[in-house]
Amino acid sequence: MSTEPVELTVADARNHFSQRVNRAAFGDEITYVTRGRKHERVAAIVPIELVEAYEELLDEQDGRVAHQRLEEIRSGDAEVVPAEDVAKELGL
């Protein structure tokens, strides 16, 4: 990111929303939105590339976990419960 992140209250973020979105989109700026007396960060306006990179990381992590679980099933190290048993237990 090219500049230091900015923190704005919810009200200020609302008043400057278009400007903050443009700065995220074209200036790679992050805006943290805060709320309350302690100015707790509750949201952020960020460049889309940052969100897409985060989603890719999550997808990769999900893939690794799925691969590990399949290996555990194949090796007999995992308890396998048939879907019918799960549905019955849940009353579905």
Coordinates of N, CA and C in Angstrom, one line a residue:
M1 N 0.8 -1.2 0.0 CA 0.0 0.0 0.0 C 0.9 1.2 0.0
S2 N 0.4 2.2 -0.7 CA 1.3 3.4 -0.9 C 1.3 4.4 0.3
T3 N 0.2 4.4 1.1 CA 0.2 5.4 2.2 C -0.3 4.7 3.4
E4 N -0.2 5.5 4.5 CA -0.7 5.0 5.8 C -2.2 4.9 5.8
P5 N -2.7 3.9 6.4 CA -4.2 3.8 6.5 C -4.8 5.0 7.3
V6 N -6.0 5.3 6.9 CA -6.8 6.4 7.5 C -7.9 5.7 8.4
E7 N -8.2 6.3 9.5 CA -9.3 5.9 10.3 C -10.4 7.0 10.4
L8 N -11.6 6.6 10.1 CA -12.7 7.5 10.1 C -13.9 6.9 10.9
T9 N -14.6 7.7 11.6 CA -15.8 7.2 12.3 C -16.9 6.8 11.2
V10 N -17.9 6.1 11.6 CA -18.9 5.6 10.7 C -19.5 6.9 10.0
A11 N -19.8 7.9 10.8 CA -20.4 9.1 10.3 C -19.5 9.8 9.2
D12 N -18.2 9.9 9.6 CA -17.3 10.5 8.6 C -17.1 9.7 7.4
A13 N -17.1 8.3 7.6 CA -16.9 7.4 6.4 C -18.2 7.6 5.5
R14 N -19.3 7.7 6.1 CA -20.6 7.9 5.3 C -20.5 9.2 4.5
N15 N -20.0 10.3 5.2 CA -19.9 11.6 4.5 C -18.9 11.7 3.4
H16 N -17.9 10.8 3.5 CA -16.8 10.8 2.5 C -16.7 9.5 1.8
F17 N -17.8 8.8 1.7 CA -17.7 7.4 1.1 C -17.2 7.4 -0.3
S18 N -17.7 8.2 -1.2 CA -17.2 8.1 -2.6 C -15.7 8.4 -2.7
Q19 N -15.3 9.4 -1.9 CA -13.9 9.8 -1.9 C -13.0 8.6 -1.4
R20 N -13.4 7.9 -0.3 CA -12.7 6.8 0.2 C -12.7 5.6 -0.7
V21 N -13.8 5.4 -1.4 CA -13.8 4.3 -2.4 C -12.9 4.6 -3.5
N22 N -12.9 5.8 -4.0 CA -12.0 6.2 -5.1 C -10.5 6.0 -4.6
R23 N -10.2 6.4 -3.4 CA -8.8 6.3 -2.9 C -8.4 4.9 -2.8
A24 N -9.4 4.0 -2.4 CA -9.0 2.6 -2.4 C -8.8 2.0 -3.8
A25 N -9.7 2.4 -4.7 CA -9.7 1.8 -6.0 C -8.5 2.4 -6.8
F26 N -8.2 3.6 -6.7 CA -7.1 4.2 -7.6 C -5.9 4.6 -6.8
G27 N -5.9 4.7 -5.5 CA -4.7 5.1 -4.8 C -4.2 4.0 -3.8
D28 N -4.8 2.8 -3.9 CA -4.4 1.7 -3.0 C -4.4 2.1 -1.5
E29 N -5.4 2.9 -1.2 CA -5.4 3.4 0.2 C -6.4 2.5 1.0
I30 N -6.1 2.3 2.3 CA -7.0 1.6 3.2 C -7.7 2.6 4.1
T31 N -9.0 2.5 4.3 CA -9.7 3.3 5.3 C -10.3 2.4 6.3
Y32 N -10.0 2.5 7.6 CA -10.6 1.8 8.6 C -11.8 2.6 9.1
V33 N -12.9 1.9 9.3 CA -14.1 2.6 9.8 C -14.2 2.2 11.3
T34 N -14.4 3.2 12.2 CA -14.4 3.0 13.6 C -15.7 3.3 14.2
R35 N -16.0 2.8 15.4 CA -17.3 3.1 16.1 C -17.0 3.1 17.6
G36 N -17.8 3.9 18.2 CA -17.8 4.0 19.7 C -16.8 4.9 20.2
R37 N -16.8 5.0 21.5 CA -15.9 6.0 22.2 C -14.4 5.5 22.1
K38 N -14.2 4.2 22.0 CA -12.9 3.7 21.9 C -12.4 3.6 20.5
H39 N -13.2 4.1 19.6 CA -12.9 4.1 18.1 C -12.4 2.7 17.7
E40 N -13.2 1.7 18.0 CA -12.9 0.3 17.7 C -13.1 0.1 16.2
R41 N -12.1 -0.5 15.5 CA -12.2 -0.8 14.1 C -13.3 -1.8 13.9
V42 N -14.3 -1.5 13.0 CA -15.4 -2.4 12.7 C -15.5 -2.8 11.3
A43 N -14.9 -2.1 10.4 CA -15.0 -2.3 9.0 C -13.8 -1.6 8.3
A44 N -13.7 -1.9 7.0 CA -12.6 -1.3 6.2 C -13.0 -1.1 4.8
I45 N -12.5 -0.1 4.2 CA -12.7 0.1 2.7 C -11.3 -0.1 2.2
V46 N -11.2 -1.1 1.3 CA -9.9 -1.6 0.9 C -9.8 -1.8 -0.6
P47 N -8.7 -1.7 -1.2 CA -8.6 -2.1 -2.7 C -9.0 -3.5 -2.9
I48 N -9.7 -3.7 -4.0 CA -10.3 -5.0 -4.3 C -9.2 -6.0 -4.5
E49 N -8.0 -5.6 -4.9 CA -6.9 -6.6 -5.1 C -6.6 -7.3 -3.8
L50 N -6.7 -6.5 -2.7 CA -6.4 -7.0 -1.4 C -7.4 -8.1 -1.0
V51 N -8.7 -7.8 -1.2 CA -9.7 -8.8 -0.9 C -9.6 -10.0 -1.8
E52 N -9.3 -9.9 -3.0 CA -9.1 -11.0 -3.9 C -7.9 -11.9 -3.5
A53 N -6.8 -11.2 -3.1 CA -5.7 -12.0 -2.7 C -6.0 -12.8 -1.4
Y54 N -6.8 -12.2 -0.5 CA -7.2 -12.8 0.7 C -8.1 -14.0 0.4
E55 N -9.0 -13.9 -0.5 CA -9.9 -15.0 -1.0 C -9.1 -16.1 -1.5
E56 N -8.1 -15.8 -2.3 CA -7.2 -16.8 -2.9 C -6.5 -17.6 -1.8
L57 N -6.0 -16.9 -0.8 CA -5.3 -17.6 0.3 C -6.3 -18.5 1.1
L58 N -7.5 -18.0 1.3 CA -8.5 -18.9 1.9 C -8.8 -20.1 1.1
D59 N -8.9 -19.9 -0.2 CA -9.2 -21.1 -1.1 C -8.1 -22.1 -1.1
E60 N -6.8 -21.6 -1.1 CA -5.7 -22.5 -1.0 C -5.7 -23.2 0.3
Q61 N -6.0 -22.5 1.4 CA -6.0 -23.2 2.7 C -7.1 -24.2 2.8
D62 N -8.3 -23.9 2.2 CA -9.4 -24.9 2.2 C -9.0 -26.1 1.4
G63 N -8.3 -25.9 0.3 CA -7.8 -27.0 -0.6 C -6.8 -27.9 0.2
R64 N -5.9 -27.3 0.9 CA -5.0 -28.1 1.7 C -5.7 -28.9 2.8
V65 N -6.7 -28.3 3.5 CA -7.4 -29.0 4.5 C -8.2 -30.2 3.9
A66 N -8.8 -29.9 2.8 CA -9.6 -31.0 2.1 C -8.7 -32.1 1.7
H67 N -7.5 -31.8 1.2 CA -6.5 -32.8 0.8 C -6.1 -33.6 2.0
Q68 N -5.8 -33.0 3.1 CA -5.4 -33.7 4.3 C -6.5 -34.6 4.8
R69 N -7.8 -34.1 4.7 CA -8.9 -35.0 5.2 C -9.1 -36.2 4.3
L70 N -8.9 -36.0 3.0 CA -9.0 -37.2 2.1 C -7.9 -38.2 2.4
E71 N -6.7 -37.7 2.6 CA -5.6 -38.6 2.9 C -5.9 -39.4 4.2
E72 N -6.5 -38.7 5.2 CA -6.8 -39.4 6.5 C -7.9 -40.4 6.3
I73 N -8.8 -40.1 5.4 CA -9.9 -41.1 5.1 C -9.3 -42.3 4.4
R74 N -8.5 -42.0 3.4 CA -7.9 -43.1 2.6 C -7.0 -44.0 3.4
S75 N -6.3 -43.4 4.4 CA -5.3 -44.2 5.2 C -6.1 -44.9 6.4
G76 N -7.3 -44.6 6.6 CA -8.1 -45.2 7.7 C -7.9 -44.5 9.0
D77 N -7.3 -43.3 9.0 CA -7.1 -42.6 10.2 C -8.2 -41.7 10.6
A78 N -9.3 -41.6 9.8 CA -10.4 -40.7 10.1 C -11.6 -41.5 10.3
E79 N -12.5 -41.1 11.2 CA -13.8 -41.7 11.4 C -14.7 -41.2 10.3
V80 N -15.3 -42.2 9.6 CA -16.2 -41.8 8.5 C -17.6 -42.2 8.9
V81 N -18.5 -41.2 8.8 CA -19.9 -41.3 9.2 C -20.7 -41.2 7.9
P82 N -21.5 -42.2 7.5 CA -22.4 -42.0 6.3 C -23.3 -40.8 6.4
A83 N -23.6 -40.2 5.3 CA -24.5 -39.0 5.3 C -25.9 -39.4 5.8
E84 N -26.3 -40.6 5.5 CA -27.6 -41.0 6.0 C -27.7 -41.0 7.6
D85 N -26.6 -41.4 8.2 CA -26.6 -41.4 9.7 C -26.6 -40.0 10.2
V86 N -25.9 -39.1 9.6 CA -25.9 -37.7 10.0 C -27.2 -37.1 9.9
A87 N -27.9 -37.3 8.7 CA -29.2 -36.8 8.5 C -30.2 -37.4 9.5
K88 N -30.1 -38.6 9.8 CA -31.0 -39.3 10.8 C -30.8 -38.6 12.2
E89 N -29.5 -38.5 12.5 CA -29.2 -37.9 13.8 C -29.7 -36.4 14.0
L90 N -29.7 -35.7 12.8 CA -30.2 -34.3 12.8 C -31.7 -34.2 12.6
G91 N -32.3 -35.3 12.4 CA -33.8 -35.3 12.1 C -34.2 -34.8 10.8
L92 N -33.3 -35.0 9.8 CA -33.6 -34.5 8.5 C -34.2 -35.6 7.6

